[in-house]
Each structure stands twice: as structure tokens, then as C-alpha cells.
Short mmCIF file of C-alpha atoms and ligand atoms in Angstrom, two decimals:
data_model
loop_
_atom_site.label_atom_id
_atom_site.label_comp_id
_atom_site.label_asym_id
_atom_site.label_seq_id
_atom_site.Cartn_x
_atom_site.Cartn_y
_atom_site.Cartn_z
CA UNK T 181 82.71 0.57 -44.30
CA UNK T 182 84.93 -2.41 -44.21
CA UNK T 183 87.81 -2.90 -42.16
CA UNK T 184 90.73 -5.02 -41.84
CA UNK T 185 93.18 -5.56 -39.31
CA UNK T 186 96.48 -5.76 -40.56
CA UNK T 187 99.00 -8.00 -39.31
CA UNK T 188 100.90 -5.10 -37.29
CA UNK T 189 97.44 -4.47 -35.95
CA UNK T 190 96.77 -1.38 -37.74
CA UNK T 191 93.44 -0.80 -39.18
CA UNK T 192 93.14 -0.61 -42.92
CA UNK T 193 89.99 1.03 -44.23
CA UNK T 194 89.06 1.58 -47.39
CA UNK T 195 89.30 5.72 -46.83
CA UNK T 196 92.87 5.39 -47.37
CA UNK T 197 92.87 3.26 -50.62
CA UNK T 198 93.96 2.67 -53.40
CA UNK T 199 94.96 0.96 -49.82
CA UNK T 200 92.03 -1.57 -51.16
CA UNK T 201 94.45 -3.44 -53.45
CA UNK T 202 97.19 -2.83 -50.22
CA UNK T 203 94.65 -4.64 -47.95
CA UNK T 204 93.89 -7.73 -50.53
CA UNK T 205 97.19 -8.04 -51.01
CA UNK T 206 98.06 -8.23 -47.08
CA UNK T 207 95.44 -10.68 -46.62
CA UNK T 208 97.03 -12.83 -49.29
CA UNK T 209 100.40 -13.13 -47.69
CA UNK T 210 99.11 -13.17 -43.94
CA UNK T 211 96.68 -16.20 -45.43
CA UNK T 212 99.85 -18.06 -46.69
CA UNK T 213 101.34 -17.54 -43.48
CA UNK T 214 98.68 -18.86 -41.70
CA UNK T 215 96.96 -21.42 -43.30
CA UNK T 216 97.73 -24.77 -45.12
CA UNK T 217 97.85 -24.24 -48.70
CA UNK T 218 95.81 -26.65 -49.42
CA UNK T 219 93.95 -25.07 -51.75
CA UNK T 220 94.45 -23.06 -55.03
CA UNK T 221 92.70 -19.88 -54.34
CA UNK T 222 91.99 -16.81 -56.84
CA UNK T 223 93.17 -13.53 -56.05
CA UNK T 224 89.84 -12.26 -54.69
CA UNK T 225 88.41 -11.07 -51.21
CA UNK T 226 84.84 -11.42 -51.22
CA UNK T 227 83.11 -9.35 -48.52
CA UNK T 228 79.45 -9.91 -49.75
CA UNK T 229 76.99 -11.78 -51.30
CA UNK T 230 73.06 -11.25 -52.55
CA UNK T 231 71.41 -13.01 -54.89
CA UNK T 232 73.21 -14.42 -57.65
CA UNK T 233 76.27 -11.47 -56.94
CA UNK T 234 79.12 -10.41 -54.59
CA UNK T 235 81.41 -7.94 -53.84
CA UNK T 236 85.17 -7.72 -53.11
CA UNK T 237 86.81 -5.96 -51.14
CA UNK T 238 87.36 -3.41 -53.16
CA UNK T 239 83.86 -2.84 -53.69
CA UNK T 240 83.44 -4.61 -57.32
CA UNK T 241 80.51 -6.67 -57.94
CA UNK T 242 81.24 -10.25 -59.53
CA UNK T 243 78.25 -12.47 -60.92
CA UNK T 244 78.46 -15.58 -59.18
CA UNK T 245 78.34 -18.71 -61.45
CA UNK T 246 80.58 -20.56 -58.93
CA UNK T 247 77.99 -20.45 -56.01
CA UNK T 248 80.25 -21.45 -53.10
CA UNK T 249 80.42 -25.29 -55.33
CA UNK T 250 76.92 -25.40 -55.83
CA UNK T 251 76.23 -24.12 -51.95
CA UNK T 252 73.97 -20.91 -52.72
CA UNK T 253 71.09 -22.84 -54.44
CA UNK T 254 68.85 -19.67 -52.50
CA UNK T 255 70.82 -17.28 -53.73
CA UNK T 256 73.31 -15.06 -51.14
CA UNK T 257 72.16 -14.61 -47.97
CA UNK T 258 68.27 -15.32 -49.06
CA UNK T 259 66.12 -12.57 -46.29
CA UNK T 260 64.49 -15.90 -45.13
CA UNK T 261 67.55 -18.23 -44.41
CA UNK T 262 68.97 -14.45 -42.78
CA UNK T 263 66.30 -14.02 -40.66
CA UNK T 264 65.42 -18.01 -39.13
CA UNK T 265 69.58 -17.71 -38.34
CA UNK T 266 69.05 -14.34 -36.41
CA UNK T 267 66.00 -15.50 -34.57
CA UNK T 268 67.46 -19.31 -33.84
CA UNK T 269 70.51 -18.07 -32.72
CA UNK T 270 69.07 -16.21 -29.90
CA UNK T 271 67.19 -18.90 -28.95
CA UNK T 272 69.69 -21.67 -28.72
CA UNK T 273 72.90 -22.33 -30.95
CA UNK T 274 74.23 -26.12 -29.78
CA UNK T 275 73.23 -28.25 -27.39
CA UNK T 276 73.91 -31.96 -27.94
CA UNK T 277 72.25 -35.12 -29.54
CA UNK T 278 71.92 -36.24 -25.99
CA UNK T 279 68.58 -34.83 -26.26
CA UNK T 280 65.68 -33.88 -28.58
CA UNK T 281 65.62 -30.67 -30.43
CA UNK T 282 62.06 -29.54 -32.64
CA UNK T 283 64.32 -28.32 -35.45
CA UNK T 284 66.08 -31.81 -36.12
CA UNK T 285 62.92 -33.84 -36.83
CA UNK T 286 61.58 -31.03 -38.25
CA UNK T 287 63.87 -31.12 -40.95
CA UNK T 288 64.17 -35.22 -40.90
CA UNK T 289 60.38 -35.17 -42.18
CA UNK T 290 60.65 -33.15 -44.30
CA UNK T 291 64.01 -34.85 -46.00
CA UNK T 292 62.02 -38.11 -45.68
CA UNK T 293 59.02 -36.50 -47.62
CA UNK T 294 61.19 -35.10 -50.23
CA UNK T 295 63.31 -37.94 -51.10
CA UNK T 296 61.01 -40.78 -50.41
CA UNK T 297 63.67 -42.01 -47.95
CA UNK T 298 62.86 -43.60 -44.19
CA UNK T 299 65.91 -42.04 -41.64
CA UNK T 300 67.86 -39.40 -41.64
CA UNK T 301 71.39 -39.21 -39.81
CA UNK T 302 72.74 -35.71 -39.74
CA UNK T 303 76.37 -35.03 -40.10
CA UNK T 304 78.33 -31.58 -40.94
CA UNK T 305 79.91 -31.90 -44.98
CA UNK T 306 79.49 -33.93 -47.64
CA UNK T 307 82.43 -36.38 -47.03
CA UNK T 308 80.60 -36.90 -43.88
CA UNK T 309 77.73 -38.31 -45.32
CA UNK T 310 79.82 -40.53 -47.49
CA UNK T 311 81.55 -41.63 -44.37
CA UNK T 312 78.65 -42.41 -42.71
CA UNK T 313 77.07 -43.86 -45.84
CA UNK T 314 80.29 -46.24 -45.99
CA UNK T 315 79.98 -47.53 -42.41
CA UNK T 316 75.94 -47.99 -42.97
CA UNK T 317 76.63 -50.32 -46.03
CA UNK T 318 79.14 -52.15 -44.26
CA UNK T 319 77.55 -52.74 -41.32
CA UNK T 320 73.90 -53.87 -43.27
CA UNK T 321 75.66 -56.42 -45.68
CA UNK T 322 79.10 -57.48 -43.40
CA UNK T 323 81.20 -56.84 -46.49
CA UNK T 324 83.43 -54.02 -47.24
CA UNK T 325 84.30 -54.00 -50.76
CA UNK T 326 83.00 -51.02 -52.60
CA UNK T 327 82.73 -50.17 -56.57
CA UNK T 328 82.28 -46.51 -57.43
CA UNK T 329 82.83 -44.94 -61.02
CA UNK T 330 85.80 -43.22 -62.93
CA UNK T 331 85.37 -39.68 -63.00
CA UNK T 332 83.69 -39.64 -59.30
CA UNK T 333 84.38 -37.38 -56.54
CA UNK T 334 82.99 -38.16 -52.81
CA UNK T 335 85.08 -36.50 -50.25
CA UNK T 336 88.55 -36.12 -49.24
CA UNK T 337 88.23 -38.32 -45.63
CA UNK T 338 89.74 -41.62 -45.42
CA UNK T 339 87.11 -43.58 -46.36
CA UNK T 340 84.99 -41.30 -48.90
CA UNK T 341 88.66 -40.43 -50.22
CA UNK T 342 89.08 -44.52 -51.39
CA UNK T 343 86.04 -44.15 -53.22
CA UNK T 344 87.20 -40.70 -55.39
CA UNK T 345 88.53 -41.51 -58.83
CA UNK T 346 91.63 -39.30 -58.84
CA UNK T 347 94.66 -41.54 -57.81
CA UNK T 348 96.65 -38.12 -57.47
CA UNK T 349 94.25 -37.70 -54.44
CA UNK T 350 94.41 -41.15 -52.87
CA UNK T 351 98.45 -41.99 -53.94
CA UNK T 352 99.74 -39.85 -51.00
CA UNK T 353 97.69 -41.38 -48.37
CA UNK T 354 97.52 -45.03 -48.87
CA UNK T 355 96.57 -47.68 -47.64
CA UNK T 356 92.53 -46.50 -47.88
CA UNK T 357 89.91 -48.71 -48.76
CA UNK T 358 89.92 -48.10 -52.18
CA UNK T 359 86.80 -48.91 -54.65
CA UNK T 360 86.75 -50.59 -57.85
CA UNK T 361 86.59 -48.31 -60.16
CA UNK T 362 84.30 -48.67 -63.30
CA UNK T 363 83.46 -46.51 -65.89
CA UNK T 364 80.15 -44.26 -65.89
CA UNK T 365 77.17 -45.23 -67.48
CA UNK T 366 78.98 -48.39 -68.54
CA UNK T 367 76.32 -51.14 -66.97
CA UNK T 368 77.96 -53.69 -68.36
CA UNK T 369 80.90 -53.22 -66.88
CA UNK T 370 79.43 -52.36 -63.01
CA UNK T 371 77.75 -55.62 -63.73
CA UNK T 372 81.26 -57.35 -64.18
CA UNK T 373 82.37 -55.38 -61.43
CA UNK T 374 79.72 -55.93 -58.95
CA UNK T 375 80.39 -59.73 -56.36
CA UNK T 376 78.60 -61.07 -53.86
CA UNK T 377 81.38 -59.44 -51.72
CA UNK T 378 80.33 -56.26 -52.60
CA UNK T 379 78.68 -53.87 -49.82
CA UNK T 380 77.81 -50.94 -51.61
CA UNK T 381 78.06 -49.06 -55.13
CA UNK T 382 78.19 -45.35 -55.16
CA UNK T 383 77.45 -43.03 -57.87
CA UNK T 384 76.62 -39.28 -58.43
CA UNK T 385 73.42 -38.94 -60.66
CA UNK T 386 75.73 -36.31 -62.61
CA UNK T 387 79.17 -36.10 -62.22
CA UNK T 388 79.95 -32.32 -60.91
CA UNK T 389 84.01 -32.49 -60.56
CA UNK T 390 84.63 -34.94 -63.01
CA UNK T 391 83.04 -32.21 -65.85
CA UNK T 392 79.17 -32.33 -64.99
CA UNK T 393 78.65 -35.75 -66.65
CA UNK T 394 74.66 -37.06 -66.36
CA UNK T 395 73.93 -40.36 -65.61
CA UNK T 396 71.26 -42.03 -68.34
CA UNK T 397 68.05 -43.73 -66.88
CA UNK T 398 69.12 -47.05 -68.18
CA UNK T 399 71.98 -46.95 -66.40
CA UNK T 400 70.44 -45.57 -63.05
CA UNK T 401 68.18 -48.90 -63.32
CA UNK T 402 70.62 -51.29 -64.35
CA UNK T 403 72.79 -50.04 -61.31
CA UNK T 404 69.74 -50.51 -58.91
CA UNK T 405 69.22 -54.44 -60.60
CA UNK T 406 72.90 -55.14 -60.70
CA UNK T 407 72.98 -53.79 -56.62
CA UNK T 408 69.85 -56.36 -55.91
CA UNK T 409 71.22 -59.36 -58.04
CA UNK T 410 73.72 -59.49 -55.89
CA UNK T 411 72.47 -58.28 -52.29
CA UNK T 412 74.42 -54.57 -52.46
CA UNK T 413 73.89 -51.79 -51.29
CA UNK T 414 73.54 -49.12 -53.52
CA UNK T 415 74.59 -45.46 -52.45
CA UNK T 416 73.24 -41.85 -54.90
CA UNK T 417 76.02 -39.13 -53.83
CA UNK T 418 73.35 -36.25 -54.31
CA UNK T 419 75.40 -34.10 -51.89
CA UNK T 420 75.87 -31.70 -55.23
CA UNK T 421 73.04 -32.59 -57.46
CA UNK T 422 70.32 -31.86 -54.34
CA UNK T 423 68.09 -28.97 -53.91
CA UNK T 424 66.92 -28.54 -57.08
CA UNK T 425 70.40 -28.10 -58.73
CA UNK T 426 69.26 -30.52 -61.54
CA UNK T 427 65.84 -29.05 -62.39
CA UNK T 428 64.39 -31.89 -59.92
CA UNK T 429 64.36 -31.52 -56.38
CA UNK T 430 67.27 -34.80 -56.26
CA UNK T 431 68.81 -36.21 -59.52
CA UNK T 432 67.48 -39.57 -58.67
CA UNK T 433 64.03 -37.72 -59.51
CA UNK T 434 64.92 -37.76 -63.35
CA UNK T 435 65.04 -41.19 -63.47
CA UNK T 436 62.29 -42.40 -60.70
CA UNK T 437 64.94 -45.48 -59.25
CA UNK T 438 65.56 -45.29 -55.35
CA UNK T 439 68.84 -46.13 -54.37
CA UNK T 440 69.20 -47.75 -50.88
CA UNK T 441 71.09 -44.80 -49.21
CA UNK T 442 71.88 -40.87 -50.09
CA UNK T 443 74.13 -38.43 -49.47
CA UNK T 444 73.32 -34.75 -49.09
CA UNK T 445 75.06 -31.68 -48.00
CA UNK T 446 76.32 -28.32 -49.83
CA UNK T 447 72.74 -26.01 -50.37
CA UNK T 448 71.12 -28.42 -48.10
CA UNK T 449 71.04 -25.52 -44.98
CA UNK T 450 71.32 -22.61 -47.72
CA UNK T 451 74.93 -21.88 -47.00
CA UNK T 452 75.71 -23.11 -43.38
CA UNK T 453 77.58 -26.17 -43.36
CA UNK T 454 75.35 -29.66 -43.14
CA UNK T 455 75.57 -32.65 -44.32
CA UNK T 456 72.53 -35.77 -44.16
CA UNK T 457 72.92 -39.33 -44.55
CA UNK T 458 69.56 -40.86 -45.56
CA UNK T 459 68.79 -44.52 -45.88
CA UNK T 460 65.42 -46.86 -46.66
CA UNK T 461 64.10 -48.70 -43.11
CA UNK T 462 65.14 -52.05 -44.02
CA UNK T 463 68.98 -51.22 -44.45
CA UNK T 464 68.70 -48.31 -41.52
CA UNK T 465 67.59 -50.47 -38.98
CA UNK T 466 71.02 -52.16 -38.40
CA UNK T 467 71.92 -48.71 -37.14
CA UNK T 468 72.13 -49.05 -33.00
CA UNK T 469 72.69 -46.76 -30.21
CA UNK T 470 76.65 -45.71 -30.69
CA UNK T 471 77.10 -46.87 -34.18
CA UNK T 472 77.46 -43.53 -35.41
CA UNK T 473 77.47 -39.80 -34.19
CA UNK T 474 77.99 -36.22 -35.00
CA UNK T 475 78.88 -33.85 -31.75
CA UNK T 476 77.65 -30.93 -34.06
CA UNK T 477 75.33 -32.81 -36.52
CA UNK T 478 71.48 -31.45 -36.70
CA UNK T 479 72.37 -28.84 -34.57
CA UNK T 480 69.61 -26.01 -33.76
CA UNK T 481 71.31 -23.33 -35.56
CA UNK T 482 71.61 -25.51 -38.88
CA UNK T 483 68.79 -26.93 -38.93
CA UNK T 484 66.59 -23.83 -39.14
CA UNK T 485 68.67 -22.54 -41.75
CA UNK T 486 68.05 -25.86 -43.64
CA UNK T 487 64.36 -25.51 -43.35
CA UNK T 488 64.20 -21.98 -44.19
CA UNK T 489 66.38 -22.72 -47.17
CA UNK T 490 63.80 -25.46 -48.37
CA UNK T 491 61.25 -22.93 -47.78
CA UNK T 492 62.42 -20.35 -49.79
CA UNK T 493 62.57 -23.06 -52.55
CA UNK T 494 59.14 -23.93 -52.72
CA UNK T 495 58.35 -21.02 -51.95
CA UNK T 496 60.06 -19.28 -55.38
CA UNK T 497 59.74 -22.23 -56.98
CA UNK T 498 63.17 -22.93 -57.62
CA UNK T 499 63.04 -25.87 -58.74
CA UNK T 500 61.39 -24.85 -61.87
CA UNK T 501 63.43 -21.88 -61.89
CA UNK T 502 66.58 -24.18 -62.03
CA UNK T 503 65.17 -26.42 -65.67
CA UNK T 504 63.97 -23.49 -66.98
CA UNK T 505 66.97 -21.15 -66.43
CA UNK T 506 69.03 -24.15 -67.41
CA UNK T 507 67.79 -24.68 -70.88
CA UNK T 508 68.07 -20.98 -71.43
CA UNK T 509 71.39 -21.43 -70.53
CA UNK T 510 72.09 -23.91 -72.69
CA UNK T 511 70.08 -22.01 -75.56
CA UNK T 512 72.44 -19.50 -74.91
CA UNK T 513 75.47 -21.07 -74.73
CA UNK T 514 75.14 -22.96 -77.81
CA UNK T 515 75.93 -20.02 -79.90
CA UNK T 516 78.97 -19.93 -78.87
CA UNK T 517 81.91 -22.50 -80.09
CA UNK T 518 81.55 -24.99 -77.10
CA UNK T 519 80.54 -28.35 -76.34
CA UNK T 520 77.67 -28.03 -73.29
CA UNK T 521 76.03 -30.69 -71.38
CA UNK T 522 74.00 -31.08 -68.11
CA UNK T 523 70.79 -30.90 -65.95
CA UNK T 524 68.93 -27.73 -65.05
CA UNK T 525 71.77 -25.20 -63.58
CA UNK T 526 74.27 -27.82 -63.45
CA UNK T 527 76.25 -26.87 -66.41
CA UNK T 528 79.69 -28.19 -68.50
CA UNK T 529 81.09 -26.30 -70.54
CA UNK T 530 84.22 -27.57 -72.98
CA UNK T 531 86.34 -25.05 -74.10
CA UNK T 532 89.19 -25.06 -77.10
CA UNK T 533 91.13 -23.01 -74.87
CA UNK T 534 92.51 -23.38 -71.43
CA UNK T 535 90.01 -23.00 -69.02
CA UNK T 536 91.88 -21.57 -65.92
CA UNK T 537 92.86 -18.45 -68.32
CA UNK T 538 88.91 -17.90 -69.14
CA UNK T 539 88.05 -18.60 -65.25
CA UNK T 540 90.76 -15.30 -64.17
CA UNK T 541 89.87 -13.44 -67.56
CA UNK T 542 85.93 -13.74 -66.44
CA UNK T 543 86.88 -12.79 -63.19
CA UNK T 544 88.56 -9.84 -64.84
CA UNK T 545 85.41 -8.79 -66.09
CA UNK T 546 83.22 -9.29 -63.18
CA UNK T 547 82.11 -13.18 -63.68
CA UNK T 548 82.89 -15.50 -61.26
CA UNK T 549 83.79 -19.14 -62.69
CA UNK T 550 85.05 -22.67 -61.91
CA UNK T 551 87.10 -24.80 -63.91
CA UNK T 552 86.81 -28.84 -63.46
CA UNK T 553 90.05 -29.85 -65.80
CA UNK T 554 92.09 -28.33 -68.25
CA UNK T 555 89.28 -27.52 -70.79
CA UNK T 556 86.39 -27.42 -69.06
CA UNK T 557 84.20 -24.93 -67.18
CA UNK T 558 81.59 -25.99 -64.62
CA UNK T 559 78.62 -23.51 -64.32
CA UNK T 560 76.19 -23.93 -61.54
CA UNK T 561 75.35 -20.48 -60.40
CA UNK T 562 72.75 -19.90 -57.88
CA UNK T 563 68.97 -20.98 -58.83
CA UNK T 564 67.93 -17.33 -58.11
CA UNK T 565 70.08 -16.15 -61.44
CA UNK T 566 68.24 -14.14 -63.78
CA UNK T 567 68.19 -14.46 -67.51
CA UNK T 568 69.76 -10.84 -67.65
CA UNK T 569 73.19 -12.26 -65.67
CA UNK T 570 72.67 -15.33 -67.74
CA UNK T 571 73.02 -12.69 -70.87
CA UNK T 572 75.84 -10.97 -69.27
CA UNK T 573 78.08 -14.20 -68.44
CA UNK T 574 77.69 -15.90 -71.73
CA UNK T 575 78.33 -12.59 -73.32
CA UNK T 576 81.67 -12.73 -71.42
CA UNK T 577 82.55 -16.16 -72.59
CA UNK T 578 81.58 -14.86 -76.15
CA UNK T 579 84.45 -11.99 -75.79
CA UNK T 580 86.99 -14.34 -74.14
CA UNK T 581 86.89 -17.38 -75.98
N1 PLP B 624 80.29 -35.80 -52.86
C1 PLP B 624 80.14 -35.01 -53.93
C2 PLP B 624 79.34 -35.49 -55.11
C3 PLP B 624 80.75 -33.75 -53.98
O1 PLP B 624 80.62 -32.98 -55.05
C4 PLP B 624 81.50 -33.33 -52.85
C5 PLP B 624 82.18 -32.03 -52.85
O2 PLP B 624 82.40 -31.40 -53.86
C6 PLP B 624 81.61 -34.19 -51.75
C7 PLP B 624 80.99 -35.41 -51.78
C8 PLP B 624 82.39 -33.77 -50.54
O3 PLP B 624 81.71 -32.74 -49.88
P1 PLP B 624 82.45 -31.83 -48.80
O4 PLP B 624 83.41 -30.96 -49.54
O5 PLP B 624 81.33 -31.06 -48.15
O6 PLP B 624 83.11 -32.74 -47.84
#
């Protein structure tokens, strides 16, 4: 049974509902009481997860196609990611980088042997790695200018924010370093955008806020020549395309290039909150003793998740399961009177009609969706989904569109 202590510290429980609605509803207001509203939130409290579902606190089950952002790659509290928290957590939660834990390098190896990368420098979120990313390019090449792409979305810190597209996000907070800003899978005009001042160019391999765009090959390599004509640095944001989101394990897998640095986070430690900056030996060697650190990053606790997480992907063969659940996905959605595009379960959907209606009418009937703009839905539900919930949502869509 769940509970929930009111803010006149009486116990709610769900024996006295309809109290259920009573107790989301308290929760609300005591949350705009007590927290920045910073975000836009949906009138849901979710109490559970499994799988590709969770549950509210009323007890309703939702089929998750929002995935925490692309977090639950393993599905809801996956038994193995469970089970190496409960056992690591006994053992040792934190201690510090001042000394060598098993689980770090443990999971640096096996980073390195998955992306074809050298080092590994652990951090806690995505805008993390992007900050860390930012301060690795600068110090290898001793410049500071950056380009990055229209459309692109890398964090919400003061230096990953000067590299996000949306000027809405960066107006309020200036001065940033801010990027040049070119348009995606335009080479020609990174090429005109690129200088010998340049330290580093970031990209996602697919655009997830900006709509799920996908990066072409050609462009991938002309990036990667453009970077080495003129001694930058280039930078693949995979912190939402990684761990098999895209039907490879990393987007960069699709087109074979190796950027110089990467950026990983979100399903990296199957729901726990990590982040990894990862960078090829030549440019990570300019890295010293107190150039960079994390009190939290590669803890003990994390790290096991992480590696049980990558586990459980091999294991199920996710990564598989993500191209070939994505293309019936996209089989399925094409019957319907949308525009799709995307890699594996990295899905955008366009819409004629206004997508934050369909996101609270799915919700309404027990889908859970995200919307990237005014007409567009991004779908990247966890890699565990079945065809049957695949059925169900686009079923939904069918009704409400
Ligand atoms: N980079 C990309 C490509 C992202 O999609 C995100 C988050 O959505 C970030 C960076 C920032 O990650 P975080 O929210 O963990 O700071």
C-alpha cells in the first residue's frame, strides 16, 4: 500500500480514496510550494515502473514511450540493475576519487571496448560531460571558439548551455560562450563555419530535442575532415543516442567515423544518474592531475548499476531488439497520417495537430508521451517494449489524431 504524508502530516492512504485523486492533487500544490518551477510537469504521480510500464498513484498502468528521456533503455527497474544496486550498496556507496575503486575501471574498459575510445572521465549528467568535453577541447587545441548545429541541445550549464540552439534558453543568462551555430547536415556550411580558431565542433548523431533529426554518413565524415583540415576537435553528444537507443550500440556506429571526444549519460547506469566523458589518447593526454573532477563521479554505487545495465543489454540483446522494434514501429506508424523519421527506438513523429493535446489525451488513455515542439511527438520508449504495447500505442495515436 502506498502512503503519503500530507503536508499537515497526516497520512493519506489509498483505503480512504477516491482520497487517490485528493493525494495527487496535494502533492501538486505542496510541489509548487516547494520546488522551482522550472519545469512543465503533467498531472501524474508515478509510483512504479517495470518493463516498458508504470503506475500512478492511483494505481493505473501507463505504457511508457517517454522512458525517463530516453533513461530506461533496460526497461524499469531491470531484476539485474535491482539486484547489483542492493548488493553494492551494502558493500560501499561513496568513497572518493582519492582512491581506486574495482567498479570504476571496470566500467572504463568496458566503455573503451564499446566505443573504440582510449579514457574515460566520469561525471554525474549529461551537461556534465559536455562541460567536461568543453574544457578537454580547450585545453588540447588553446582555442575556445566552438561551432555546434541549429536544432542542438547539450545541457543547460554555462558552458554546454552556449552550445544549445534555443536562444530562449541562452537570452536570460548571457554572457556564455556561445557557439556558432550552423545548420545540420549542411557540410558546406560547417566547412564555412569551421577556423583555425576553432577548438571543437559538437554534434548529436540524431537530434533528440530538436525533433529526432539523423545525421547522414556524408555528413558525419565531412564533419570529421572539416575538424582535421583545420586542427579541431570534434565532439559526438551520444549522451541520448547511447546504449543501443539507435539500433547500434552508439550512433557514431551507423556511420563507422570516430569523433575525437563523446559524451554519454542518460541509460548509461540503467536509470541512476551518470554521465562519461570519453576521449582518443592523443587529445586525453593533455588532461593532468586537477584539471578536472567529479566529488561523486564513478562512484561505487553507479558504477555497478552501469555495468549491470550493459549486461542486461547484451545479455537480451537489446541492441537488436531496439532496430528491429524500431522498424516495426515505423511499419506501424506509417498507417497512420504522420510524417515519421529516426533510428531504431528513437522515433519523430509529426503530427497535423497540436502535439501537447495528443501527449495529455494519450496519457488519458494510458500512454505515456513526449512532445519536442508544437507538432511533433518524440517516441523512444524503453528497448524492452514489446510489439503488443507497440500495437496498443499506435492504436492510441490512430483514435486521437
Ligand atoms: N546532450 C544531449 C544530446 C541531451 O539530449 C541532453 C539531455 O536531454 C543533454 C546533453 C543534457 O543531459 P542532462 O539533462 O543529463 O544534463
Amino acid at each position: 500500500m502506498i502512503s503519503f504524508e500530507r503536508s499537515d502530516q497526516k497520512t493519506v492512504t489509498r483505503r480512504f480514496m477516491s482520497f487517490e485523486d485528493v493525494a495527487m492533487k496535494d502533492i501538486i500544490e505542496r510541489e509548487a510550494r516547494a520546488i522551482f518551477q522550472t519545469y512543465t510537469r503533467q498531472p501524474l504521480v508515478i509510483v512504479r515502473g517495470s518493463g516498458a510500464r508504470v503506475w500512478d498513484s492511483n494505481g493505473r498502468e501507463y505504457i511508457d514511450f517517454v522512458a525517463g528521456i530516453a533513461v530506461n533503455n533496460v526497461g524499469h527497474c531491470h531484476p539485474m540493475v535491482v539486484d547489483a544496486i542492493k548488493k553494492q550498496c551494502e558493500l560501499l556507496i561513496h568513497t572518493s576519487n582519492l582512491y581506486y575503486t574495482e567498479n570504476q575501471v571496470v566500467l572504463a574498459e568496458e566503455l573503451k571496448s564499446l566505443t573504440g575510445m582510449d579514457k574515460v572521465f566520469f561525471c554525474n549528467s549529461g551537461t556534465e560531460s559536455v562541460e567536461a568535453a568543453i574544457k578537454l577541447v580547450r585545453k588540447a587545441t588553446g582555442r575556445y571558439e566552438m561551432v555546434a548545429a541549429t536544432g542542438s541541445f547539450h545541457g543547460r550549464t554555462m558552458g554546454s548551455l552556449g552550445l544549445t540552439y534555443k536562444s530562449n534558453y541562452r537570452e536570460p543568462f548571457r554572457p556564455l560562450n556561445e557557439a556558432a551555430f550552423v545548420p545540420y547536415n549542411d557540410a558546406e556550411a560547417l566547412k564555412s563555419a569551421v577556423k583555425r580558431s576553432t577548438a571543437g565542433v559538437i554534434l548529436e548523431t540524431v537530434q533528440g530535442e530538436a525533433g529526432v533529426y539523423v545525421a547522414s554518413n556524408e555528413y558525419l565524415r565531412a564533419a570529421r575532415d572539416i575538424c582535421d583540415d583545420n586542427g579541431a576537435l570534434l565532439i559526438f553528444d551520444e549522451v541520448q543516442t547511447g546504449f543501443g537507443r539507435t539500433g547500434r550500440w552508439f550512433g557514431k556506429d551507423h556511420s563507422g567515423i570516430m569523433p575525437d571526444v563523446m559524451t554519454l549519460a542518460k541509460a548509461i547506469a540503467g536509470g541512476l544518474p551518470m554521465g562519461a566523458m570519453l576521449a582518443s589518447e592523443s587529445v586525453s593526454s593533455c588532461f593532468q592531475r586537477g584539471d578536472h573532477a567529479s566529488t561523486f563521479g564513478g562512484g561505487p554505487l553507479v558504477c555497478a548499476a552501469a555495468i549491470a545495465s550493459i549486461t542486461a543489454i547484451k545479455n537480451e540483446k537489446l541492441v537488436k531488439r531496439s532496430e528491429d522494434m524500431g522498424s516495426y514501429l515505423i511499419s506501424k506508424l506509417r498507417e497512420l497520417p504522420v510524417r515519421t523519421r529516426g533510428l531504431g527506438l528513437m522515433v519523430g513523429v509529426d503530427i497535423e495537430g497540436d502535439a501537447r493535446s495528443a501527449v495529455d489525451m494519450a496519457r488519458e488513455r494510458g500512454i505515456l508521451l513526449n512532445s519536442t515542439g508544437d507538432r511533433t511527438l518524440r517516441l523512444v520508449p524503453p528497448l524492452v517494449v514489446t510489439e503488443a504495447e507497440i500495437d496498443r500505442v499506435v492504436d492510441v495515436l490512430g483514435e486521437i489524431l
